[in-house]
């Protein structure tokens, strides 16, 4: 039986769906925290942002807290969430026909024990036609996603190959997180 309360500190519906699908019982909070966006490698930015989110979450709740931050990097340059439709078009055009990396930094903490790390997945996209980019942007889906796309939505048709964890690209490397929850915090899926 899980004795510690599990908390997802994220407003992302995709992270919530992944954790629910894996069989976890948890609550959700969305703490406000500062984020870094430059000055470090993409993987360190993702990891540091997840850690900063965990510090903010610890101020407002207690239990085992999961925080995550996902960044898309092309040639070492971070592509965050697009500012607007033109920015989304710029990002998708840059990703067209290329391979890029998706890094999700994550932190799992109960205030006494903290584990922070990141996962990387390589994603290759086919050449994307201009009208496909325009059509995808018209759905508004890319406007709230790092790199201006969601592999789990219509943009999945642009992806030809991934090397690594699919769920990492969606926003939560559930295999790695579940291992940490079980081995370090005694929390298992499908347990009440």
PDB file of C-alpha atoms in Angstrom:
ATOM      1  CA  UNK A   1       0.000   0.000   0.000  1.00  0.00           C
ATOM      2  CA  UNK A   2       1.317   3.451  -0.907  1.00  0.00           C
ATOM      3  CA  UNK A   3       1.617   5.538   2.246  1.00  0.00           C
ATOM      4  CA  UNK A   4       3.016   8.699   0.695  1.00  0.00           C
ATOM      5  CA  UNK A   5       0.818  11.022  -1.315  1.00  0.00           C
ATOM      6  CA  UNK A   6       1.960  11.363  -4.936  1.00  0.00           C
ATOM      7  CA  UNK A   7       1.724  14.825  -6.500  1.00  0.00           C
ATOM      8  CA  UNK A   8       2.281  15.855 -10.109  1.00  0.00           C
ATOM      9  CA  UNK A   9       3.424  19.478 -10.080  1.00  0.00           C
ATOM     10  CA  UNK A  10       2.503  20.304 -13.659  1.00  0.00           C
ATOM     11  CA  UNK A  11      -0.383  21.839 -15.545  1.00  0.00           C
ATOM     12  CA  UNK A  12       0.355  19.678 -18.586  1.00  0.00           C
ATOM     13  CA  UNK A  13      -2.605  17.502 -19.543  1.00  0.00           C
ATOM     14  CA  UNK A  14      -0.193  15.227 -21.403  1.00  0.00           C
ATOM     15  CA  UNK A  15       1.873  14.515 -18.279  1.00  0.00           C
ATOM     16  CA  UNK A  16      -1.321  13.874 -16.335  1.00  0.00           C
ATOM     17  CA  UNK A  17      -2.528  11.381 -18.984  1.00  0.00           C
ATOM     18  CA  UNK A  18       0.794   9.513 -18.975  1.00  0.00           C
ATOM     19  CA  UNK A  19       0.800   9.161 -15.180  1.00  0.00           C
ATOM     20  CA  UNK A  20      -2.885   8.112 -15.133  1.00  0.00           C
ATOM     21  CA  UNK A  21      -2.329   5.571 -17.921  1.00  0.00           C
ATOM     22  CA  UNK A  22       0.542   4.072 -15.941  1.00  0.00           C
ATOM     23  CA  UNK A  23      -1.859   3.383 -13.065  1.00  0.00           C
ATOM     24  CA  UNK A  24      -0.789   5.967 -10.499  1.00  0.00           C
ATOM     25  CA  UNK A  25      -3.138   7.661  -8.055  1.00  0.00           C
ATOM     26  CA  UNK A  26      -2.043  11.275  -7.609  1.00  0.00           C
ATOM     27  CA  UNK A  27      -3.111  14.846  -7.180  1.00  0.00           C
ATOM     28  CA  UNK A  28      -2.087  17.810  -9.305  1.00  0.00           C
ATOM     29  CA  UNK A  29      -0.719  21.205  -8.381  1.00  0.00           C
ATOM     30  CA  UNK A  30       0.656  23.936 -10.625  1.00  0.00           C
ATOM     31  CA  UNK A  31       3.195  26.017  -8.718  1.00  0.00           C
ATOM     32  CA  UNK A  32       4.595  29.214 -10.168  1.00  0.00           C
ATOM     33  CA  UNK A  33       8.358  29.050 -10.617  1.00  0.00           C
ATOM     34  CA  UNK A  34      11.113  30.837 -12.463  1.00  0.00           C
ATOM     35  CA  UNK A  35      12.626  29.142 -15.476  1.00  0.00           C
ATOM     36  CA  UNK A  36      15.989  29.378 -17.156  1.00  0.00           C
ATOM     37  CA  UNK A  37      16.088  29.372 -20.940  1.00  0.00           C
ATOM     38  CA  UNK A  38      19.701  30.009 -21.849  1.00  0.00           C
ATOM     39  CA  UNK A  39      23.271  29.934 -20.614  1.00  0.00           C
ATOM     40  CA  UNK A  40      23.477  26.155 -20.240  1.00  0.00           C
ATOM     41  CA  UNK A  41      23.139  23.023 -22.362  1.00  0.00           C
ATOM     42  CA  UNK A  42      19.595  22.002 -23.343  1.00  0.00           C
ATOM     43  CA  UNK A  43      19.660  19.001 -20.996  1.00  0.00           C
ATOM     44  CA  UNK A  44      20.846  21.141 -18.065  1.00  0.00           C
ATOM     45  CA  UNK A  45      18.149  23.734 -18.789  1.00  0.00           C
ATOM     46  CA  UNK A  46      15.442  21.026 -18.682  1.00  0.00           C
ATOM     47  CA  UNK A  47      16.885  19.480 -15.527  1.00  0.00           C
ATOM     48  CA  UNK A  48      17.307  22.821 -13.754  1.00  0.00           C
ATOM     49  CA  UNK A  49      13.777  23.958 -14.638  1.00  0.00           C
ATOM     50  CA  UNK A  50      12.317  20.740 -13.218  1.00  0.00           C
ATOM     51  CA  UNK A  51      14.304  21.292 -10.030  1.00  0.00           C
ATOM     52  CA  UNK A  52      13.131  24.922  -9.734  1.00  0.00           C
ATOM     53  CA  UNK A  53       9.542  23.706 -10.140  1.00  0.00           C
ATOM     54  CA  UNK A  54      10.107  21.180  -7.343  1.00  0.00           C
ATOM     55  CA  UNK A  55      11.315  23.906  -4.972  1.00  0.00           C
ATOM     56  CA  UNK A  56       8.166  25.930  -5.693  1.00  0.00           C
ATOM     57  CA  UNK A  57       5.954  22.851  -5.218  1.00  0.00           C
ATOM     58  CA  UNK A  58       7.548  22.007  -1.848  1.00  0.00           C
ATOM     59  CA  UNK A  59       6.434  25.421  -0.581  1.00  0.00           C
ATOM     60  CA  UNK A  60       2.759  24.652  -1.184  1.00  0.00           C
ATOM     61  CA  UNK A  61       2.344  20.891  -0.689  1.00  0.00           C
ATOM     62  CA  UNK A  62       3.880  17.810   0.872  1.00  0.00           C
ATOM     63  CA  UNK A  63       4.262  14.284  -0.416  1.00  0.00           C
ATOM     64  CA  UNK A  64       6.297  12.786  -3.234  1.00  0.00           C
ATOM     65  CA  UNK A  65       6.373  15.431  -5.944  1.00  0.00           C
ATOM     66  CA  UNK A  66       7.098  14.878  -9.633  1.00  0.00           C
ATOM     67  CA  UNK A  67       8.176  17.866 -11.741  1.00  0.00           C
ATOM     68  CA  UNK A  68       9.282  17.894 -15.374  1.00  0.00           C
ATOM     69  CA  UNK A  69      10.390  20.284 -18.084  1.00  0.00           C
ATOM     70  CA  UNK A  70      10.741  19.391 -21.762  1.00  0.00           C
ATOM     71  CA  UNK A  71      12.914  21.195 -24.290  1.00  0.00           C
ATOM     72  CA  UNK A  72      13.515  20.569 -27.968  1.00  0.00           C
ATOM     73  CA  UNK A  73      17.029  21.208 -29.246  1.00  0.00           C
ATOM     74  CA  UNK A  74      18.156  21.527 -32.848  1.00  0.00           C
ATOM     75  CA  UNK A  75      21.920  21.672 -33.319  1.00  0.00           C
ATOM     76  CA  UNK A  76      22.278  22.533 -29.623  1.00  0.00           C
ATOM     77  CA  UNK A  77      19.844  25.462 -29.811  1.00  0.00           C
ATOM     78  CA  UNK A  78      16.766  25.270 -27.586  1.00  0.00           C
ATOM     79  CA  UNK A  79      13.395  25.639 -29.283  1.00  0.00           C
ATOM     80  CA  UNK A  80      10.943  26.533 -26.535  1.00  0.00           C
ATOM     81  CA  UNK A  81       7.228  27.117 -26.849  1.00  0.00           C
ATOM     82  CA  UNK A  82       6.516  29.382 -29.811  1.00  0.00           C
ATOM     83  CA  UNK A  83       5.610  33.010 -29.090  1.00  0.00           C
ATOM     84  CA  UNK A  84       3.043  33.067 -31.885  1.00  0.00           C
ATOM     85  CA  UNK A  85       2.089  31.394 -35.171  1.00  0.00           C
ATOM     86  CA  UNK A  86       5.029  32.908 -37.067  1.00  0.00           C
ATOM     87  CA  UNK A  87       7.447  31.548 -34.462  1.00  0.00           C
ATOM     88  CA  UNK A  88       5.780  28.120 -34.709  1.00  0.00           C
ATOM     89  CA  UNK A  89       6.207  28.214 -38.490  1.00  0.00           C
ATOM     90  CA  UNK A  90       9.888  29.133 -38.099  1.00  0.00           C
ATOM     91  CA  UNK A  91      10.465  26.212 -35.727  1.00  0.00           C
ATOM     92  CA  UNK A  92       8.628  23.627 -37.811  1.00  0.00           C
ATOM     93  CA  UNK A  93      10.419  24.776 -40.956  1.00  0.00           C
ATOM     94  CA  UNK A  94      13.766  24.391 -39.151  1.00  0.00           C
ATOM     95  CA  UNK A  95      12.837  20.876 -37.932  1.00  0.00           C
ATOM     96  CA  UNK A  96      11.621  19.765 -41.379  1.00  0.00           C
ATOM     97  CA  UNK A  97      13.743  16.937 -42.784  1.00  0.00           C
ATOM     98  CA  UNK A  98      16.111  17.009 -39.802  1.00  0.00           C
ATOM     99  CA  UNK A  99      16.938  15.120 -36.639  1.00  0.00           C
ATOM    100  CA  UNK A 100      16.686  16.869 -33.286  1.00  0.00           C
ATOM    101  CA  UNK A 101      16.799  15.967 -29.601  1.00  0.00           C
ATOM    102  CA  UNK A 102      14.047  16.167 -27.027  1.00  0.00           C
ATOM    103  CA  UNK A 103      15.211  16.451 -23.433  1.00  0.00           C
ATOM    104  CA  UNK A 104      12.892  16.069 -20.481  1.00  0.00           C
ATOM    105  CA  UNK A 105      14.415  17.044 -17.184  1.00  0.00           C
ATOM    106  CA  UNK A 106      12.636  15.640 -14.163  1.00  0.00           C
ATOM    107  CA  UNK A 107      12.826  15.921 -10.402  1.00  0.00           C
ATOM    108  CA  UNK A 108      11.226  13.573  -7.892  1.00  0.00           C
ATOM    109  CA  UNK A 109      11.369  14.765  -4.295  1.00  0.00           C
ATOM    110  CA  UNK A 110       9.719  14.406  -0.916  1.00  0.00           C
ATOM    111  CA  UNK A 111      11.676  17.288   0.592  1.00  0.00           C
ATOM    112  CA  UNK A 112      14.239  14.983   2.198  1.00  0.00           C
ATOM    113  CA  UNK A 113      15.335  12.954  -0.802  1.00  0.00           C
ATOM    114  CA  UNK A 114      15.622  14.544  -4.257  1.00  0.00           C
ATOM    115  CA  UNK A 115      16.461  12.863  -7.537  1.00  0.00           C
ATOM    116  CA  UNK A 116      16.978  15.080 -10.600  1.00  0.00           C
ATOM    117  CA  UNK A 117      17.984  13.816 -14.007  1.00  0.00           C
ATOM    118  CA  UNK A 118      17.037  14.015 -17.692  1.00  0.00           C
ATOM    119  CA  UNK A 119      16.204  11.732 -20.591  1.00  0.00           C
ATOM    120  CA  UNK A 120      17.051  12.325 -24.236  1.00  0.00           C
ATOM    121  CA  UNK A 121      15.195  11.051 -27.271  1.00  0.00           C
ATOM    122  CA  UNK A 122      16.308  11.628 -30.854  1.00  0.00           C
ATOM    123  CA  UNK A 123      13.501  12.476 -33.277  1.00  0.00           C
ATOM    124  CA  UNK A 124      13.761  12.583 -37.067  1.00  0.00           C
ATOM    125  CA  UNK A 125      11.183  14.374 -39.178  1.00  0.00           C
ATOM    126  CA  UNK A 126      10.480  13.972 -42.849  1.00  0.00           C
ATOM    127  CA  UNK A 127      10.462  17.060 -45.061  1.00  0.00           C
ATOM    128  CA  UNK A 128       7.252  18.911 -44.208  1.00  0.00           C
ATOM    129  CA  UNK A 129       5.386  20.768 -46.941  1.00  0.00           C
ATOM    130  CA  UNK A 130       4.554  24.437 -46.338  1.00  0.00           C
ATOM    131  CA  UNK A 131       0.811  23.788 -46.545  1.00  0.00           C
ATOM    132  CA  UNK A 132       1.154  20.985 -43.979  1.00  0.00           C
ATOM    133  CA  UNK A 133       2.888  23.385 -41.606  1.00  0.00           C
ATOM    134  CA  UNK A 134       0.166  25.997 -42.156  1.00  0.00           C
ATOM    135  CA  UNK A 135      -2.570  23.401 -41.650  1.00  0.00           C
ATOM    136  CA  UNK A 136      -1.009  22.126 -38.442  1.00  0.00           C
ATOM    137  CA  UNK A 137      -0.535  25.650 -37.075  1.00  0.00           C
ATOM    138  CA  UNK A 138      -4.196  26.402 -37.861  1.00  0.00           C
ATOM    139  CA  UNK A 139      -5.162  23.706 -35.311  1.00  0.00           C
ATOM    140  CA  UNK A 140      -3.471  25.870 -32.604  1.00  0.00           C
ATOM    141  CA  UNK A 141      -1.952  22.662 -31.202  1.00  0.00           C
ATOM    142  CA  UNK A 142       1.695  23.691 -31.653  1.00  0.00           C
ATOM    143  CA  UNK A 143       1.341  26.951 -29.707  1.00  0.00           C
ATOM    144  CA  UNK A 144       1.707  25.395 -26.240  1.00  0.00           C
ATOM    145  CA  UNK A 145       4.400  22.826 -27.026  1.00  0.00           C
ATOM    146  CA  UNK A 146       8.185  22.930 -26.959  1.00  0.00           C
ATOM    147  CA  UNK A 147       9.497  22.897 -30.530  1.00  0.00           C
ATOM    148  CA  UNK A 148       5.988  23.768 -31.795  1.00  0.00           C
ATOM    149  CA  UNK A 149       4.808  20.180 -32.154  1.00  0.00           C
ATOM    150  CA  UNK A 150       3.246  17.305 -30.268  1.00  0.00           C
ATOM    151  CA  UNK A 151       4.285  13.837 -31.384  1.00  0.00           C
ATOM    152  CA  UNK A 152       1.022  12.505 -29.936  1.00  0.00           C
ATOM    153  CA  UNK A 153      -1.154  14.749 -32.110  1.00  0.00           C
ATOM    154  CA  UNK A 154      -1.299  15.490 -35.851  1.00  0.00           C
ATOM    155  CA  UNK A 155       2.441  16.261 -35.946  1.00  0.00           C
ATOM    156  CA  UNK A 156       3.068  12.556 -35.432  1.00  0.00           C
ATOM    157  CA  UNK A 157       2.660  12.223 -39.208  1.00  0.00           C
ATOM    158  CA  UNK A 158       5.852  14.258 -39.665  1.00  0.00           C
ATOM    159  CA  UNK A 159       7.985  11.911 -37.525  1.00  0.00           C
ATOM    160  CA  UNK A 160       9.830   9.151 -39.359  1.00  0.00           C
ATOM    161  CA  UNK A 161      11.978   7.788 -36.544  1.00  0.00           C
ATOM    162  CA  UNK A 162      12.621   8.061 -32.844  1.00  0.00           C
ATOM    163  CA  UNK A 163      15.510   6.652 -30.864  1.00  0.00           C
ATOM    164  CA  UNK A 164      14.699   6.534 -27.177  1.00  0.00           C
ATOM    165  CA  UNK A 165      11.602   6.884 -25.031  1.00  0.00           C
ATOM    166  CA  UNK A 166       8.437   7.968 -26.871  1.00  0.00           C
ATOM    167  CA  UNK A 167       6.859   9.220 -23.624  1.00  0.00           C
ATOM    168  CA  UNK A 168       9.888  11.431 -23.069  1.00  0.00           C
ATOM    169  CA  UNK A 169       8.931  13.292 -26.256  1.00  0.00           C
ATOM    170  CA  UNK A 170       5.355  13.645 -25.003  1.00  0.00           C
ATOM    171  CA  UNK A 171       6.717  15.143 -21.775  1.00  0.00           C
ATOM    172  CA  UNK A 172       7.252  12.509 -19.063  1.00  0.00           C
ATOM    173  CA  UNK A 173       9.705   9.575 -19.295  1.00  0.00           C
ATOM    174  CA  UNK A 174       7.384   7.262 -17.369  1.00  0.00           C
ATOM    175  CA  UNK A 175       9.636   4.197 -17.421  1.00  0.00           C
ATOM    176  CA  UNK A 176      12.452   6.047 -15.643  1.00  0.00           C
ATOM    177  CA  UNK A 177      10.065   7.907 -13.294  1.00  0.00           C
ATOM    178  CA  UNK A 178       8.266   4.705 -12.266  1.00  0.00           C
ATOM    179  CA  UNK A 179      11.584   3.042 -11.489  1.00  0.00           C
ATOM    180  CA  UNK A 180      12.573   5.974  -9.242  1.00  0.00           C
ATOM    181  CA  UNK A 181       9.167   6.062  -7.529  1.00  0.00           C
ATOM    182  CA  UNK A 182       9.381   2.346  -6.737  1.00  0.00           C
ATOM    183  CA  UNK A 183      13.035   2.029  -5.763  1.00  0.00           C
ATOM    184  CA  UNK A 184      13.594   5.351  -3.976  1.00  0.00           C
ATOM    185  CA  UNK A 185      10.154   6.322  -2.621  1.00  0.00           C
ATOM    186  CA  UNK A 186       8.270   3.029  -2.260  1.00  0.00           C
ATOM    187  CA  UNK A 187       5.458   4.092  -4.590  1.00  0.00           C
ATOM    188  CA  UNK A 188       4.144   1.637  -7.160  1.00  0.00           C
ATOM    189  CA  UNK A 189       1.509   1.915  -9.847  1.00  0.00           C
ATOM    190  CA  UNK A 190      -1.904   0.297  -9.357  1.00  0.00           C
ATOM    191  CA  UNK A 191      -1.594   0.594  -5.564  1.00  0.00           C
ATOM    192  CA  UNK A 192      -4.109   2.482  -3.452  1.00  0.00           C
TER     193      UNK A 192
END
